[in-house]
Amino acid sequence: MKYLITWYTKTGTTKEIADQLAQALRDRGTEVDILPLEQAADLTPYSHVIVGAPINGMQWVPQAKQYLQANAAALDGVVLSLFAVSYVMHSGWKLWRKIVAKGIAELARTSGARQTAIFRGRIDKPLPTPARMLFGIPAATPLDLQDPTEVQAWAQEL
Ligand SMILES: Cc1cc2nc3c(=O)[nH]c(=O)nc-3n(C[C@H](O)[C@H](O)[C@H](O)COP(=O)(O)O)c2cc1C
């Protein structure tokens, strides 16, 4: 059994979470490789593949969706899990939460992923007030919502 965690990131959060997952899996004795999406072409060594990417525009970024499509045949032969990283999902209107969760559930259905998670992300600077209001994010919301305990708990399910 060998796991691959492959990630795409815009601002670094997804890579940090991928590293935390890898550590949690190694702590329980699992062999893990961790690679950016563009280097994760050969999936033959792996029994399990975990694909992680951020939510932008209330969807998993297109790079990650394209990866699932381009590697559909190889991913069919592994235990596949997906994770997303979202800031608004965990701080804004419930409507956004529903939209993000529905999108990830649909991706799991079409890709055959067994497990999914939507982790808390962070933003580098406060959103402009109109965007904050559109998303329904309270002004006092911390910029960094990450919770490593969530990541460690998910690792136990993989
Ligand atoms: C250009 C951009 C668009 C974003 N759009 C969304 C969004 O639509 N919904 C959301 O929940 N978070 C959104 N975020 C917040 C990211 O999901 C969050 O910052 C996450 O931690 C980023 O992951 P990364 O550092 O791996 O890129 C956006 C962030 C950026 C930079």
PDB file of C-alpha atoms and ligand atoms in Angstrom:
ATOM      1  CA  MET A   1       0.000   0.000   0.000  1.00  0.00           C
ATOM      2  CA  LYS A   2       1.373   3.371  -0.991  1.00  0.00           C
ATOM      3  CA  TYR A   3      -0.428   6.701  -0.876  1.00  0.00           C
ATOM      4  CA  LEU A   4      -0.010   9.734  -3.138  1.00  0.00           C
ATOM      5  CA  ILE A   5      -1.131  13.167  -2.015  1.00  0.00           C
ATOM      6  CA  THR A   6      -1.211  15.534  -4.956  1.00  0.00           C
ATOM      7  CA  TRP A   7      -2.060  19.191  -4.647  1.00  0.00           C
ATOM      8  CA  TYR A   8      -2.636  22.444  -6.485  1.00  0.00           C
ATOM      9  CA  THR A   9      -2.362  25.765  -4.669  1.00  0.00           C
ATOM     10  CA  LYS A  10      -2.626  29.466  -5.411  1.00  0.00           C
ATOM     11  CA  THR A  11      -1.511  30.922  -2.077  1.00  0.00           C
ATOM     12  CA  GLY A  12       0.089  27.974  -0.263  1.00  0.00           C
ATOM     13  CA  THR A  13      -2.692  26.721   2.050  1.00  0.00           C
ATOM     14  CA  THR A  14      -3.461  23.519   0.157  1.00  0.00           C
ATOM     15  CA  LYS A  15       0.223  22.552   0.142  1.00  0.00           C
ATOM     16  CA  GLU A  16       0.395  23.125   3.924  1.00  0.00           C
ATOM     17  CA  ILE A  17      -2.661  20.910   4.422  1.00  0.00           C
ATOM     18  CA  ALA A  18      -1.199  18.266   2.091  1.00  0.00           C
ATOM     19  CA  ASP A  19       1.960  18.275   4.245  1.00  0.00           C
ATOM     20  CA  GLN A  20      -0.123  17.899   7.432  1.00  0.00           C
ATOM     21  CA  LEU A  21      -2.030  14.970   5.906  1.00  0.00           C
ATOM     22  CA  ALA A  22       1.205  13.320   4.788  1.00  0.00           C
ATOM     23  CA  GLN A  23       2.638  13.647   8.288  1.00  0.00           C
ATOM     24  CA  ALA A  24      -0.502  12.192   9.879  1.00  0.00           C
ATOM     25  CA  LEU A  25      -0.428   9.226   7.470  1.00  0.00           C
ATOM     26  CA  ARG A  26       3.295   8.640   8.032  1.00  0.00           C
ATOM     27  CA  ASP A  27       2.737   8.764  11.799  1.00  0.00           C
ATOM     28  CA  ARG A  28       0.515   5.710  11.454  1.00  0.00           C
ATOM     29  CA  GLY A  29       3.133   3.929   9.345  1.00  0.00           C
ATOM     30  CA  THR A  30       1.742   4.554   5.849  1.00  0.00           C
ATOM     31  CA  GLU A  31       4.149   5.153   2.962  1.00  0.00           C
ATOM     32  CA  VAL A  32       3.276   8.501   1.312  1.00  0.00           C
ATOM     33  CA  ASP A  33       4.534  10.533  -1.646  1.00  0.00           C
ATOM     34  CA  ILE A  34       3.496  14.149  -1.991  1.00  0.00           C
ATOM     35  CA  LEU A  35       3.645  15.878  -5.383  1.00  0.00           C
ATOM     36  CA  PRO A  36       2.189  18.925  -7.138  1.00  0.00           C
ATOM     37  CA  LEU A  37      -0.531  17.996  -9.671  1.00  0.00           C
ATOM     38  CA  GLU A  38       1.687  18.683 -12.666  1.00  0.00           C
ATOM     39  CA  GLN A  39       4.205  16.091 -11.453  1.00  0.00           C
ATOM     40  CA  ALA A  40       1.639  13.426 -10.569  1.00  0.00           C
ATOM     41  CA  ALA A  41       1.431  11.724 -13.948  1.00  0.00           C
ATOM     42  CA  ASP A  42       2.415   8.142 -13.141  1.00  0.00           C
ATOM     43  CA  LEU A  43      -0.067   6.639 -10.679  1.00  0.00           C
ATOM     44  CA  THR A  44       1.042   3.021 -11.064  1.00  0.00           C
ATOM     45  CA  PRO A  45       2.947   2.890  -7.721  1.00  0.00           C
ATOM     46  CA  TYR A  46      -0.119   3.923  -5.698  1.00  0.00           C
ATOM     47  CA  SER A  47      -3.015   2.122  -4.044  1.00  0.00           C
ATOM     48  CA  HIS A  48      -4.536   5.378  -2.729  1.00  0.00           C
ATOM     49  CA  VAL A  49      -4.565   8.860  -4.305  1.00  0.00           C
ATOM     50  CA  ILE A  50      -5.676  12.023  -2.494  1.00  0.00           C
ATOM     51  CA  VAL A  51      -6.199  15.132  -4.630  1.00  0.00           C
ATOM     52  CA  GLY A  52      -6.361  18.537  -2.904  1.00  0.00           C
ATOM     53  CA  ALA A  53      -7.060  22.010  -4.309  1.00  0.00           C
ATOM     54  CA  PRO A  54      -8.623  25.329  -3.235  1.00  0.00           C
ATOM     55  CA  ILE A  55     -12.086  26.692  -3.902  1.00  0.00           C
ATOM     56  CA  ASN A  56     -12.038  29.766  -6.123  1.00  0.00           C
ATOM     57  CA  GLY A  57     -15.262  31.244  -7.542  1.00  0.00           C
ATOM     58  CA  MET A  58     -17.172  28.777  -5.295  1.00  0.00           C
ATOM     59  CA  GLN A  59     -15.767  25.808  -7.220  1.00  0.00           C
ATOM     60  CA  TRP A  60     -12.778  23.524  -7.070  1.00  0.00           C
ATOM     61  CA  VAL A  61     -10.185  25.197  -9.292  1.00  0.00           C
ATOM     62  CA  PRO A  62     -10.325  24.017 -12.933  1.00  0.00           C
ATOM     63  CA  GLN A  63      -6.747  22.661 -12.771  1.00  0.00           C
ATOM     64  CA  ALA A  64      -7.886  20.024 -10.260  1.00  0.00           C
ATOM     65  CA  LYS A  65     -11.057  19.114 -12.166  1.00  0.00           C
ATOM     66  CA  GLN A  66      -9.010  18.721 -15.332  1.00  0.00           C
ATOM     67  CA  TYR A  67      -6.572  16.467 -13.467  1.00  0.00           C
ATOM     68  CA  LEU A  68      -9.426  14.128 -12.504  1.00  0.00           C
ATOM     69  CA  GLN A  69     -10.658  14.026 -16.101  1.00  0.00           C
ATOM     70  CA  ALA A  70      -7.227  13.551 -17.671  1.00  0.00           C
ATOM     71  CA  ASN A  71      -6.348  10.717 -15.263  1.00  0.00           C
ATOM     72  CA  ALA A  72      -9.788   9.116 -14.990  1.00  0.00           C
ATOM     73  CA  ALA A  73      -8.656   5.689 -16.210  1.00  0.00           C
ATOM     74  CA  ALA A  74      -5.689   5.461 -13.817  1.00  0.00           C
ATOM     75  CA  LEU A  75      -7.746   6.835 -10.911  1.00  0.00           C
ATOM     76  CA  ASP A  76     -10.318   4.102 -11.502  1.00  0.00           C
ATOM     77  CA  GLY A  77      -7.801   1.598 -10.199  1.00  0.00           C
ATOM     78  CA  VAL A  78      -7.010   3.329  -6.892  1.00  0.00           C
ATOM     79  CA  VAL A  79      -8.854   4.381  -3.746  1.00  0.00           C
ATOM     80  CA  LEU A  80      -9.478   8.046  -4.549  1.00  0.00           C
ATOM     81  CA  SER A  81     -10.150  10.843  -2.027  1.00  0.00           C
ATOM     82  CA  LEU A  82     -10.599  14.559  -2.646  1.00  0.00           C
ATOM     83  CA  PHE A  83     -10.200  17.595  -0.454  1.00  0.00           C
ATOM     84  CA  ALA A  84     -10.965  21.242  -1.014  1.00  0.00           C
ATOM     85  CA  VAL A  85      -9.882  24.343   0.892  1.00  0.00           C
ATOM     86  CA  SER A  86     -12.419  27.128   1.334  1.00  0.00           C
ATOM     87  CA  TYR A  87     -12.558  30.345   3.296  1.00  0.00           C
ATOM     88  CA  VAL A  88     -16.118  31.448   2.536  1.00  0.00           C
ATOM     89  CA  MET A  89     -17.667  28.018   3.161  1.00  0.00           C
ATOM     90  CA  HIS A  90     -16.711  28.273   6.825  1.00  0.00           C
ATOM     91  CA  SER A  91     -17.367  31.951   7.399  1.00  0.00           C
ATOM     92  CA  GLY A  92     -20.072  33.177   5.005  1.00  0.00           C
ATOM     93  CA  TRP A  93     -23.717  32.613   4.116  1.00  0.00           C
ATOM     94  CA  LYS A  94     -25.107  29.066   4.298  1.00  0.00           C
ATOM     95  CA  LEU A  95     -26.007  29.404   0.619  1.00  0.00           C
ATOM     96  CA  TRP A  96     -22.285  29.432  -0.297  1.00  0.00           C
ATOM     97  CA  ARG A  97     -21.697  26.430   1.949  1.00  0.00           C
ATOM     98  CA  LYS A  98     -24.414  24.528   0.094  1.00  0.00           C
ATOM     99  CA  ILE A  99     -23.025  25.499  -3.314  1.00  0.00           C
ATOM    100  CA  VAL A 100     -19.459  24.475  -2.431  1.00  0.00           C
ATOM    101  CA  ALA A 101     -20.560  21.215  -0.777  1.00  0.00           C
ATOM    102  CA  LYS A 102     -22.797  20.327  -3.746  1.00  0.00           C
ATOM    103  CA  GLY A 103     -19.949  20.910  -6.190  1.00  0.00           C
ATOM    104  CA  ILE A 104     -17.572  18.665  -4.265  1.00  0.00           C
ATOM    105  CA  ALA A 105     -20.246  15.961  -3.838  1.00  0.00           C
ATOM    106  CA  GLU A 106     -20.836  16.023  -7.595  1.00  0.00           C
ATOM    107  CA  LEU A 107     -17.099  15.690  -8.274  1.00  0.00           C
ATOM    108  CA  ALA A 108     -16.946  12.734  -5.887  1.00  0.00           C
ATOM    109  CA  ARG A 109     -19.848  11.113  -7.723  1.00  0.00           C
ATOM    110  CA  THR A 110     -18.348  11.546 -11.189  1.00  0.00           C
ATOM    111  CA  SER A 111     -14.797  10.585 -10.169  1.00  0.00           C
ATOM    112  CA  GLY A 112     -15.714   7.722  -7.857  1.00  0.00           C
ATOM    113  CA  ALA A 113     -13.938   9.332  -4.884  1.00  0.00           C
ATOM    114  CA  ARG A 114     -14.641   7.498  -1.653  1.00  0.00           C
ATOM    115  CA  GLN A 115     -13.870  10.277   0.847  1.00  0.00           C
ATOM    116  CA  THR A 116     -14.109  14.045   0.609  1.00  0.00           C
ATOM    117  CA  ALA A 117     -13.316  16.929   2.951  1.00  0.00           C
ATOM    118  CA  ILE A 118     -13.651  20.687   2.742  1.00  0.00           C
ATOM    119  CA  PHE A 119     -11.055  22.235   5.022  1.00  0.00           C
ATOM    120  CA  ARG A 120     -10.869  25.734   6.419  1.00  0.00           C
ATOM    121  CA  GLY A 121      -8.601  28.087   4.481  1.00  0.00           C
ATOM    122  CA  ARG A 122      -7.166  31.529   4.956  1.00  0.00           C
ATOM    123  CA  ILE A 123      -6.934  34.802   3.127  1.00  0.00           C
ATOM    124  CA  ASP A 124      -3.912  37.080   3.161  1.00  0.00           C
ATOM    125  CA  LYS A 125      -5.719  40.380   3.724  1.00  0.00           C
ATOM    126  CA  PRO A 126      -9.242  41.467   4.646  1.00  0.00           C
ATOM    127  CA  LEU A 127     -11.780  41.331   1.817  1.00  0.00           C
ATOM    128  CA  PRO A 128     -13.114  44.648   0.520  1.00  0.00           C
ATOM    129  CA  THR A 129     -16.382  45.449   2.337  1.00  0.00           C
ATOM    130  CA  PRO A 130     -18.665  44.860  -0.708  1.00  0.00           C
ATOM    131  CA  ALA A 131     -17.178  41.370  -1.229  1.00  0.00           C
ATOM    132  CA  ARG A 132     -17.367  40.611   2.496  1.00  0.00           C
ATOM    133  CA  MET A 133     -21.046  41.565   2.493  1.00  0.00           C
ATOM    134  CA  LEU A 134     -21.775  39.583  -0.654  1.00  0.00           C
ATOM    135  CA  PHE A 135     -20.261  36.488   0.939  1.00  0.00           C
ATOM    136  CA  GLY A 136     -21.908  37.207   4.338  1.00  0.00           C
ATOM    137  CA  ILE A 137     -18.629  37.159   6.253  1.00  0.00           C
ATOM    138  CA  PRO A 138     -18.729  38.977   9.642  1.00  0.00           C
ATOM    139  CA  ALA A 139     -16.160  41.785   9.937  1.00  0.00           C
ATOM    140  CA  ALA A 140     -14.475  40.171  12.954  1.00  0.00           C
ATOM    141  CA  THR A 141     -13.749  36.871  11.145  1.00  0.00           C
ATOM    142  CA  PRO A 142     -10.046  35.924  11.481  1.00  0.00           C
ATOM    143  CA  LEU A 143      -8.066  35.874   8.236  1.00  0.00           C
ATOM    144  CA  ASP A 144      -6.780  32.385   9.036  1.00  0.00           C
ATOM    145  CA  LEU A 145      -9.474  29.784   9.767  1.00  0.00           C
ATOM    146  CA  GLN A 146      -7.254  26.712   9.406  1.00  0.00           C
ATOM    147  CA  ASP A 147      -7.765  23.878  11.871  1.00  0.00           C
ATOM    148  CA  PRO A 148      -5.040  21.184  11.772  1.00  0.00           C
ATOM    149  CA  THR A 149      -7.103  18.925  14.069  1.00  0.00           C
ATOM    150  CA  GLU A 150      -9.712  18.591  11.277  1.00  0.00           C
ATOM    151  CA  VAL A 151      -6.968  17.501   8.912  1.00  0.00           C
ATOM    152  CA  GLN A 152      -5.581  14.953  11.359  1.00  0.00           C
ATOM    153  CA  ALA A 153      -9.061  13.552  12.010  1.00  0.00           C
ATOM    154  CA  TRP A 154      -9.676  13.118   8.269  1.00  0.00           C
ATOM    155  CA  ALA A 155      -6.346  11.345   7.845  1.00  0.00           C
ATOM    156  CA  GLN A 156      -7.650   8.631  10.178  1.00  0.00           C
ATOM    157  CA  GLU A 157     -10.518   7.951   7.729  1.00  0.00           C
ATOM    158  CA  LEU A 158      -8.307   7.497   4.678  1.00  0.00           C
TER     159      LEU A 158
HETATM  160  C1  LIG B   1      -8.536  34.382  -6.302  1.00  0.00           C
HETATM  161  C2  LIG B   1      -9.177  33.747  -5.094  1.00  0.00           C
HETATM  162  C3  LIG B   1     -10.528  33.396  -5.152  1.00  0.00           C
HETATM  163  C4  LIG B   1     -11.125  32.781  -4.046  1.00  0.00           C
HETATM  164  N1  LIG B   1     -12.439  32.428  -4.141  1.00  0.00           N
HETATM  165  C5  LIG B   1     -12.995  31.760  -3.100  1.00  0.00           C
HETATM  166  C6  LIG B   1     -14.335  31.310  -3.186  1.00  0.00           C
HETATM  167  O1  LIG B   1     -15.030  31.509  -4.173  1.00  0.00           O
HETATM  168  N2  LIG B   1     -14.849  30.634  -2.125  1.00  0.00           N
HETATM  169  C7  LIG B   1     -14.110  30.367  -0.998  1.00  0.00           C
HETATM  170  O2  LIG B   1     -14.621  29.739  -0.090  1.00  0.00           O
HETATM  171  N3  LIG B   1     -12.850  30.801  -0.876  1.00  0.00           N
HETATM  172  C8  LIG B   1     -12.275  31.483  -1.908  1.00  0.00           C
HETATM  173  N4  LIG B   1     -10.997  31.914  -1.816  1.00  0.00           N
HETATM  174  C9  LIG B   1     -10.281  31.643  -0.575  1.00  0.00           C
HETATM  175  C10 LIG B   1      -9.480  30.358  -0.699  1.00  0.00           C
HETATM  176  O3  LIG B   1     -10.274  29.229  -0.836  1.00  0.00           O
HETATM  177  C11 LIG B   1      -8.630  30.217   0.557  1.00  0.00           C
HETATM  178  O4  LIG B   1      -7.868  31.366   0.665  1.00  0.00           O
HETATM  179  C12 LIG B   1      -7.715  29.024   0.513  1.00  0.00           C
HETATM  180  O5  LIG B   1      -7.004  28.975   1.742  1.00  0.00           O
HETATM  181  C13 LIG B   1      -6.746  29.153  -0.647  1.00  0.00           C
HETATM  182  O6  LIG B   1      -6.031  27.972  -0.830  1.00  0.00           O
HETATM  183  P1  LIG B   1      -4.574  28.034  -1.486  1.00  0.00           P
HETATM  184  O7  LIG B   1      -3.727  28.867  -0.537  1.00  0.00           O
HETATM  185  O8  LIG B   1      -4.138  26.623  -1.544  1.00  0.00           O
HETATM  186  O9  LIG B   1      -4.701  28.664  -2.828  1.00  0.00           O
HETATM  187  C14 LIG B   1     -10.380  32.531  -2.877  1.00  0.00           C
HETATM  188  C15 LIG B   1      -9.036  32.912  -2.818  1.00  0.00           C
HETATM  189  C16 LIG B   1      -8.437  33.502  -3.908  1.00  0.00           C
HETATM  190  C17 LIG B   1      -6.979  33.884  -3.826  1.00  0.00           C
END
